[in-house]
Tab-separated table of C-alpha atoms in Angstrom:
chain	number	residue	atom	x	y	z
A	252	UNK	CA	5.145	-11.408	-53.328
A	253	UNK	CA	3.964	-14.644	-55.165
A	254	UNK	CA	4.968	-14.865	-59.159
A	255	UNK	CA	1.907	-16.209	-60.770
A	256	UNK	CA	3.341	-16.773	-64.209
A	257	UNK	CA	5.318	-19.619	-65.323
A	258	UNK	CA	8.035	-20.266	-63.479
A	259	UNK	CA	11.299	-21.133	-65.465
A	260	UNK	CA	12.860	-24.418	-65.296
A	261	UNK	CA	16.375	-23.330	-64.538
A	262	UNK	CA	14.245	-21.438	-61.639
A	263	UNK	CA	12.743	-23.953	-60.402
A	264	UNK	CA	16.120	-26.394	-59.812
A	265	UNK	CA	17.008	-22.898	-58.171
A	266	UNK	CA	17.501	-24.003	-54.412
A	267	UNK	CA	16.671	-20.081	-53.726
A	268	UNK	CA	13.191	-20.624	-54.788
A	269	UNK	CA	12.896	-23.404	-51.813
A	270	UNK	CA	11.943	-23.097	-48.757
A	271	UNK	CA	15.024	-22.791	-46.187
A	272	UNK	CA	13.206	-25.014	-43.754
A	273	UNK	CA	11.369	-27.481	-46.172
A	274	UNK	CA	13.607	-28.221	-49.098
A	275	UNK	CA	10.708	-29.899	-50.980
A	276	UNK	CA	8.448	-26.783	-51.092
A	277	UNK	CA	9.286	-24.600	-53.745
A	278	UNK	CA	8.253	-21.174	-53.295
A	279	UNK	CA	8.786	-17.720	-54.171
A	280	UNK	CA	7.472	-16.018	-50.438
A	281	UNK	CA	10.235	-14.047	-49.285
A	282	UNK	CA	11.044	-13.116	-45.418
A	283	UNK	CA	11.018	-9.281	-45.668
A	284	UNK	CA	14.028	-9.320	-42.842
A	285	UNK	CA	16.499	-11.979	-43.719
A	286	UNK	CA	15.671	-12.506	-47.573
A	287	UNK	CA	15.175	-16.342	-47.071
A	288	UNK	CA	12.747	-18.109	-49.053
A	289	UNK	CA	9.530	-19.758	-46.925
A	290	UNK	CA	6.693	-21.319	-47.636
A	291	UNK	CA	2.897	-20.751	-46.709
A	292	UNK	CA	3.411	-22.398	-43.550
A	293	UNK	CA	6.276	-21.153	-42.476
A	294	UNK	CA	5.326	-17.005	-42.850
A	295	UNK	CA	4.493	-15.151	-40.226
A	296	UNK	CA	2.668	-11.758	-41.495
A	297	UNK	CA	4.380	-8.891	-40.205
A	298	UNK	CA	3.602	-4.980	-40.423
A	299	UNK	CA	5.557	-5.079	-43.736
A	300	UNK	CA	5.464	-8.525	-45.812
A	301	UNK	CA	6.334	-11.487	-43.519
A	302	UNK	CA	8.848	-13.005	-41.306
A	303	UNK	CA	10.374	-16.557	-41.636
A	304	UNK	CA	10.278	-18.831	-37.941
A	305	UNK	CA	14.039	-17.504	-36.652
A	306	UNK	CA	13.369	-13.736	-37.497
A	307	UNK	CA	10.197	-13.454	-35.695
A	308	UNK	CA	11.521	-15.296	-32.468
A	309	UNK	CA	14.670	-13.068	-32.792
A	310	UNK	CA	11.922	-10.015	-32.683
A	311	UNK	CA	9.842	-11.595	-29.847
A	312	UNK	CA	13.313	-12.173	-27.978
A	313	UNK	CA	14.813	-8.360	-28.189
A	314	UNK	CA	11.402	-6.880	-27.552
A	315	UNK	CA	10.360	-5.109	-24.322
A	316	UNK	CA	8.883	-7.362	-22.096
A	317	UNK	CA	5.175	-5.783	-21.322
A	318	UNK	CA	4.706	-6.900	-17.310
A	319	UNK	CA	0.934	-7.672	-16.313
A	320	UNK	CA	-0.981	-4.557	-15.724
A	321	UNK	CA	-1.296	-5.156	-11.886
A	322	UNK	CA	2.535	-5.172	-11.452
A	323	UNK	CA	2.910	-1.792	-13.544
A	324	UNK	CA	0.229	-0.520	-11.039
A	325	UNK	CA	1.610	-1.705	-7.912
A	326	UNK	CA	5.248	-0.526	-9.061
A	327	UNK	CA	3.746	3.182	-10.051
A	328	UNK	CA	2.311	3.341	-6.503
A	329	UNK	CA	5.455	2.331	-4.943
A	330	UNK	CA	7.539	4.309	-6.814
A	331	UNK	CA	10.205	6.224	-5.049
A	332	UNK	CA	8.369	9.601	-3.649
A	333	UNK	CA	5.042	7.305	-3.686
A	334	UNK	CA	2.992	7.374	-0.290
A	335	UNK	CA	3.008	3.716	-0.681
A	336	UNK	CA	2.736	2.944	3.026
A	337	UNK	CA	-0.839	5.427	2.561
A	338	UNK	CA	-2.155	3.081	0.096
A	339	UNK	CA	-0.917	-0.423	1.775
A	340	UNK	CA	-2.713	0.646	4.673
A	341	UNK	CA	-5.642	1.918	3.601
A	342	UNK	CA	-5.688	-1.190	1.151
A	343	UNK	CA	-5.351	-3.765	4.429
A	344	UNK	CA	-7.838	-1.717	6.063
A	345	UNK	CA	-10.180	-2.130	2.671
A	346	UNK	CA	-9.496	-6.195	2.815
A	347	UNK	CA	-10.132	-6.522	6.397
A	348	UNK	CA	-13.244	-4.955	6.334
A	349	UNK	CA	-14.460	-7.204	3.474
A	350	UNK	CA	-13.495	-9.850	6.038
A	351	UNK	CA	-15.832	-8.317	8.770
A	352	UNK	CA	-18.724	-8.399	6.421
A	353	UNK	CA	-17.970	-12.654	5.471
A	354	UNK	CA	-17.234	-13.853	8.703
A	355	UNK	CA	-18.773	-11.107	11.037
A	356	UNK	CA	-18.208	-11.580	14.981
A	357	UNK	CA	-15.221	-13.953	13.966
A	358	UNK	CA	-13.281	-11.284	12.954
A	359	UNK	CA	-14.451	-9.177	15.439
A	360	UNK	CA	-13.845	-11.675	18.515
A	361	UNK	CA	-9.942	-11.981	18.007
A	362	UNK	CA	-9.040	-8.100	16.641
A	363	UNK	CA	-11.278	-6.158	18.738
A	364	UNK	CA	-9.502	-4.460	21.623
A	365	UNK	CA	-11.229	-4.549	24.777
A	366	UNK	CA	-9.359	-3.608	27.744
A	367	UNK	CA	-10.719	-6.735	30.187
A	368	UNK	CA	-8.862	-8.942	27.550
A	369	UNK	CA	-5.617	-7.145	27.549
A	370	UNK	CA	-3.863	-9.337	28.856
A	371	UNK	CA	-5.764	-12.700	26.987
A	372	UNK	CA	-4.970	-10.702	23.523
A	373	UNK	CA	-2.613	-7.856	23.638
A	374	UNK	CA	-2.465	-7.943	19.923
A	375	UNK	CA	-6.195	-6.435	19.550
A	376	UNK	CA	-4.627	-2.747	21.077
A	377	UNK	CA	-2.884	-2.734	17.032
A	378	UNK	CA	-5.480	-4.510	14.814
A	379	UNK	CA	-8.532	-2.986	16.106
A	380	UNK	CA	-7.039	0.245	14.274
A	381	UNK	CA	-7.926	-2.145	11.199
A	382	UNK	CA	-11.389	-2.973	11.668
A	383	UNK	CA	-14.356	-0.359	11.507
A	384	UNK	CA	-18.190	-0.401	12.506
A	385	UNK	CA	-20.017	0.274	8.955
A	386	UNK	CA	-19.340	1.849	5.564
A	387	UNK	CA	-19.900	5.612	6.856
A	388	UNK	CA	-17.129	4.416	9.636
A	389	UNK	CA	-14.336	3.428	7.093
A	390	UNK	CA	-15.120	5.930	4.553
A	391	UNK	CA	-14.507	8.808	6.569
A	392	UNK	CA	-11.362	7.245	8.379
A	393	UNK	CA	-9.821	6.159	4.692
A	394	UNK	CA	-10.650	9.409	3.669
A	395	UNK	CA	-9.415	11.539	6.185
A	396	UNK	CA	-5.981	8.768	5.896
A	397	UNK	CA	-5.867	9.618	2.280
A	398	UNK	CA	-5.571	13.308	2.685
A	399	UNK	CA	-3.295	13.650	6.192
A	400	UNK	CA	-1.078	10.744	4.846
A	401	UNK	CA	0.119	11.221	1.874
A	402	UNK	CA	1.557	14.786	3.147
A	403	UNK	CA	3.331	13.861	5.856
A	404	UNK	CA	4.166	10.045	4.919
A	405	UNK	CA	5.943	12.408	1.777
A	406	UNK	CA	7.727	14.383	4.525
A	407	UNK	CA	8.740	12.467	7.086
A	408	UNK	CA	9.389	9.377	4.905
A	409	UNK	CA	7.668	5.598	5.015
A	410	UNK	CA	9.356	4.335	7.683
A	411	UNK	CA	8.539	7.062	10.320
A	412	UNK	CA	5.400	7.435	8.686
A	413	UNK	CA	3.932	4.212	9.287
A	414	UNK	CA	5.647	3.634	12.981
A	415	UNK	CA	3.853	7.115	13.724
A	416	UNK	CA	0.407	5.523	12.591
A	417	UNK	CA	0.942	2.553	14.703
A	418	UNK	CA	1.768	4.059	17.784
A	419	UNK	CA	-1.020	6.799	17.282
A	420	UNK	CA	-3.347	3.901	17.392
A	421	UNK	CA	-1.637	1.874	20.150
A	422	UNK	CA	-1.931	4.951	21.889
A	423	UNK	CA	-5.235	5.287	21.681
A	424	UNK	CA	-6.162	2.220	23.025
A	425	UNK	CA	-4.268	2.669	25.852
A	426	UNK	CA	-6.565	5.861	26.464
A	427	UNK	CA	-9.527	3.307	26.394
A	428	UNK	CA	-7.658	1.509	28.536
A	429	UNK	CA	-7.441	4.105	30.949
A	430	UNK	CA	-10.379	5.972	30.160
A	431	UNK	CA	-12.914	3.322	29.860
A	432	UNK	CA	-11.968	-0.033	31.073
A	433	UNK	CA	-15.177	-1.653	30.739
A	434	UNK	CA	-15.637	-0.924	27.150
A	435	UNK	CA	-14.071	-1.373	23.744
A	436	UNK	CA	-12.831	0.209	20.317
A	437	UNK	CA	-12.437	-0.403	16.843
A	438	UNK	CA	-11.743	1.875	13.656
A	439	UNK	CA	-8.388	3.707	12.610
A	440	UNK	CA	-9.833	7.243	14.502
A	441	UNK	CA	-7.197	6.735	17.322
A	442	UNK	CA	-4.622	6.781	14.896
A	443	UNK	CA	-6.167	9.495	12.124
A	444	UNK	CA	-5.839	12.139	14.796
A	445	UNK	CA	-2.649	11.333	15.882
A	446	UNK	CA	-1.684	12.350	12.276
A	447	UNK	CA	-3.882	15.455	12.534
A	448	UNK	CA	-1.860	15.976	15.950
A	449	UNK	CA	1.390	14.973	13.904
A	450	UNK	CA	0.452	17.589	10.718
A	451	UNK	CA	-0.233	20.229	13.397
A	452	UNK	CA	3.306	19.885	15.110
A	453	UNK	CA	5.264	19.550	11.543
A	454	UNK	CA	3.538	22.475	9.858
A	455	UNK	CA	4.198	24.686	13.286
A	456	UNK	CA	7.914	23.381	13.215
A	457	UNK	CA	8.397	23.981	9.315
A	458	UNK	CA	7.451	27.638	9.997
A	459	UNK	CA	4.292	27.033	8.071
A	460	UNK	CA	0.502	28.361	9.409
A	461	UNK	CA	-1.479	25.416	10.905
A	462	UNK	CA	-4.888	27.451	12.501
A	463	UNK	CA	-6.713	25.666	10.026
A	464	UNK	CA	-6.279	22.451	11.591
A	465	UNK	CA	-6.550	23.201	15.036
A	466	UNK	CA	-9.991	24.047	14.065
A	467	UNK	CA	-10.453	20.650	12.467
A	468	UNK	CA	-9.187	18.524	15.317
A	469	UNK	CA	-11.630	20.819	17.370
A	470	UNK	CA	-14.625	20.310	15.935
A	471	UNK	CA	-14.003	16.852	15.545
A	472	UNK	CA	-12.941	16.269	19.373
A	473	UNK	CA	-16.530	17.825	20.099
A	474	UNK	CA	-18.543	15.302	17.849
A	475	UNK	CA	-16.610	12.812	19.399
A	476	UNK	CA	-18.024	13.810	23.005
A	477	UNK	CA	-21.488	14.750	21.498
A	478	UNK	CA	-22.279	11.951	19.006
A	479	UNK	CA	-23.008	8.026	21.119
A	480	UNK	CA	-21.225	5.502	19.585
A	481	UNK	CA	-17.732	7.711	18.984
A	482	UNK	CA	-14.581	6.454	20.936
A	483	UNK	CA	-13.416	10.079	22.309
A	484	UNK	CA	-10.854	8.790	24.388
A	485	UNK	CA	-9.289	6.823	21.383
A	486	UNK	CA	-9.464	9.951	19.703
A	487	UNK	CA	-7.922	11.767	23.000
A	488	UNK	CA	-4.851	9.027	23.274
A	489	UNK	CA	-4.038	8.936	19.842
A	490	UNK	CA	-3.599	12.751	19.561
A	491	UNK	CA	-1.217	12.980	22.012
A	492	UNK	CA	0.764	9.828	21.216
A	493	UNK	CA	0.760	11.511	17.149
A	494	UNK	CA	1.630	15.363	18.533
A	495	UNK	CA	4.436	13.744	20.938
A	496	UNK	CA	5.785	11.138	18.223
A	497	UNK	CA	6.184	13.885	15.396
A	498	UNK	CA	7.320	16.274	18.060
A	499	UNK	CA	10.748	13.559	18.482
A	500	UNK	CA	10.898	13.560	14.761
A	501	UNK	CA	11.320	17.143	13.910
A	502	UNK	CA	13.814	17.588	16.908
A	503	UNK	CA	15.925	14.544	15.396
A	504	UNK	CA	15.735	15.799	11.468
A	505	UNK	CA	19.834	15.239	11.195
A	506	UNK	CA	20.981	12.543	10.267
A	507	UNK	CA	23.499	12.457	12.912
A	508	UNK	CA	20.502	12.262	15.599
A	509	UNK	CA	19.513	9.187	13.900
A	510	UNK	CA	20.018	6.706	16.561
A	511	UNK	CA	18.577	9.652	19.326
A	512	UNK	CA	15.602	9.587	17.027
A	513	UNK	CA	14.873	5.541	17.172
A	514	UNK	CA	15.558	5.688	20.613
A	515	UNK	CA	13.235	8.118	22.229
A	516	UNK	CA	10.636	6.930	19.455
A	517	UNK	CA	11.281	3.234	21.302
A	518	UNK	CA	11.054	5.291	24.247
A	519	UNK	CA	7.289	6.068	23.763
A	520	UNK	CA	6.319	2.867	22.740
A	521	UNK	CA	7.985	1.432	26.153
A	522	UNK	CA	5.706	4.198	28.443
A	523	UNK	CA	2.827	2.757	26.668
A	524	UNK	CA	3.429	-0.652	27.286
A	525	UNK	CA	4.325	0.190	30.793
A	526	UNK	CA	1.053	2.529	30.895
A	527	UNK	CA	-0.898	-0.691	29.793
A	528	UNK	CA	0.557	-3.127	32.400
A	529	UNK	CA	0.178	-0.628	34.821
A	530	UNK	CA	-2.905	0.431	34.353
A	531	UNK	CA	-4.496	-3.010	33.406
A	532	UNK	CA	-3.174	-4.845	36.698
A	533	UNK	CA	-4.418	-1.979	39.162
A	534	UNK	CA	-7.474	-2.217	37.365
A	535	UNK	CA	-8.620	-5.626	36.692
A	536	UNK	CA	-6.117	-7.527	39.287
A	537	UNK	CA	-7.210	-5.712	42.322
């Protein structure tokens, strides 16, 4: 608080009524945390009276640091017990689509899988799982990711989780492969029902009642055959690579079967590399 009246003289030789940090500048401004006299240009208004230089950088220093809003986000949704790997993918998925509608048949060319360029670009039997055909395409893939995903990634864990998406949709390329050679695939279906396939098997081992999605993977194995357009052998392969992958995970839950568990799940991914080399050079190299 500033005294307006006349100020003493033996007050004013006072070096208390100085500012600390300007010895000329008499003043009568205390800071409300230390009790040192500043001047105007020295205060820093506070939520009660003001605070001298030191006291407010001492405050700034022992404060909580407040991280940028997309860090708090990303750390929420990778919190421990978070289907983070549900998210990431459905969030690369997201991206690489956006990338399909800049740079179109680019894209397309290089991540495509189409069995007569197995061998040219072996990587395309993974990333076609990322690409999709049209909004309706991805929504209903993301979607049906979103609500088979975050179950079982939360039961069987992230690391299982996500090597049981990617061989569910290596697998069903390989089905295309075998199925129909002179074609192609794209989307994340392949690998959607080989979680459907994967929820089935868990729910049936946990002792729990799993009718309800037989019926789902039922109807939706019809449309496949009914509706042109609709990769039903993806859909086919990546069933049975999902059922058969979860089926090795529930029969290794110990964690004394741990090493049993990453070897029969290396297992499967060997068969379908030796499926595709198989298949590919009796089909193409004849």
């Amino acid at each position: 608080m500033t005294d307006t009246g006349p100020v003493p003289e033996n007050d004013a030789q006072d070096a208390g009524n100085f500012c600390y940090r300007h010895p000329d500048r008499q003043s009568f401004i205390v800071c409300q945390r230390c009790g040192r006299t500043i001047c105007p240009d020295c205060m820093t208004p506070a939520a009660v009276g003001v605070h001298c230089p030191e006291c407010v950088r001492e405050s700034r220093a022992s404060a909580p640091r407040q991280r940028p809003a997309i860090i708090r986000s990303a750390r929420r949704l990778t919190a421990e017990g978070q289907p983070a790997v549900t998210y990431s993918i459905i969030g690369v998925t997201a991206f690489v689509f956006v990338l399909q509608l800049v740079f179109g048949g680019l894209i397309e060319n290089y991540l495509v899988y189409r069995p007569v360029f197995t061998a040219l670009l072996p990587w395309t039997m993974l990333t076609s799982v990322f690409l999709h055909g049209g909004f309706a395409h991805i929504l209903f893939n993301m979607f049906s990711l979103f609500i088979f995903g975050r179950i079982i990634e939360q039961s069987i864990g992230r690391a299982r989780f996500l090597t049981l998406y990617l061989l569910s949709g290596f697998g069903g390329s390989v089905a295309v492969l075998l199925l129909n050679p002179g074609g192609g695939v794209l989307g994340a279906s392949g690998a959607v029902f080989g979680l459907m396939g994967a929820f089935f098997v868990i729910a049936r081992g946990l002792g729990g009642n799993a009718s309800s999605i037989l019926v789902l993977v039922g109807l939706n194995l019809v449309l496949g055959f009914v509706i042109p357009g609709i990769s039903w052998q993806a859909h086919v392969g990546g069933l049975i690579t999902g059922a058969l992958t979860a089926f090795i995970f529930m029969r290794t839950r110990s964690p004394r079967q741990k090493n049993r568990q990453i070897l029969l799940t290396s297992g499967v991914a060997a068969a379908l590399i030796a499926i595709t080399v198989t298949a590919f050079t009796a089909i193409f190299t004849r």
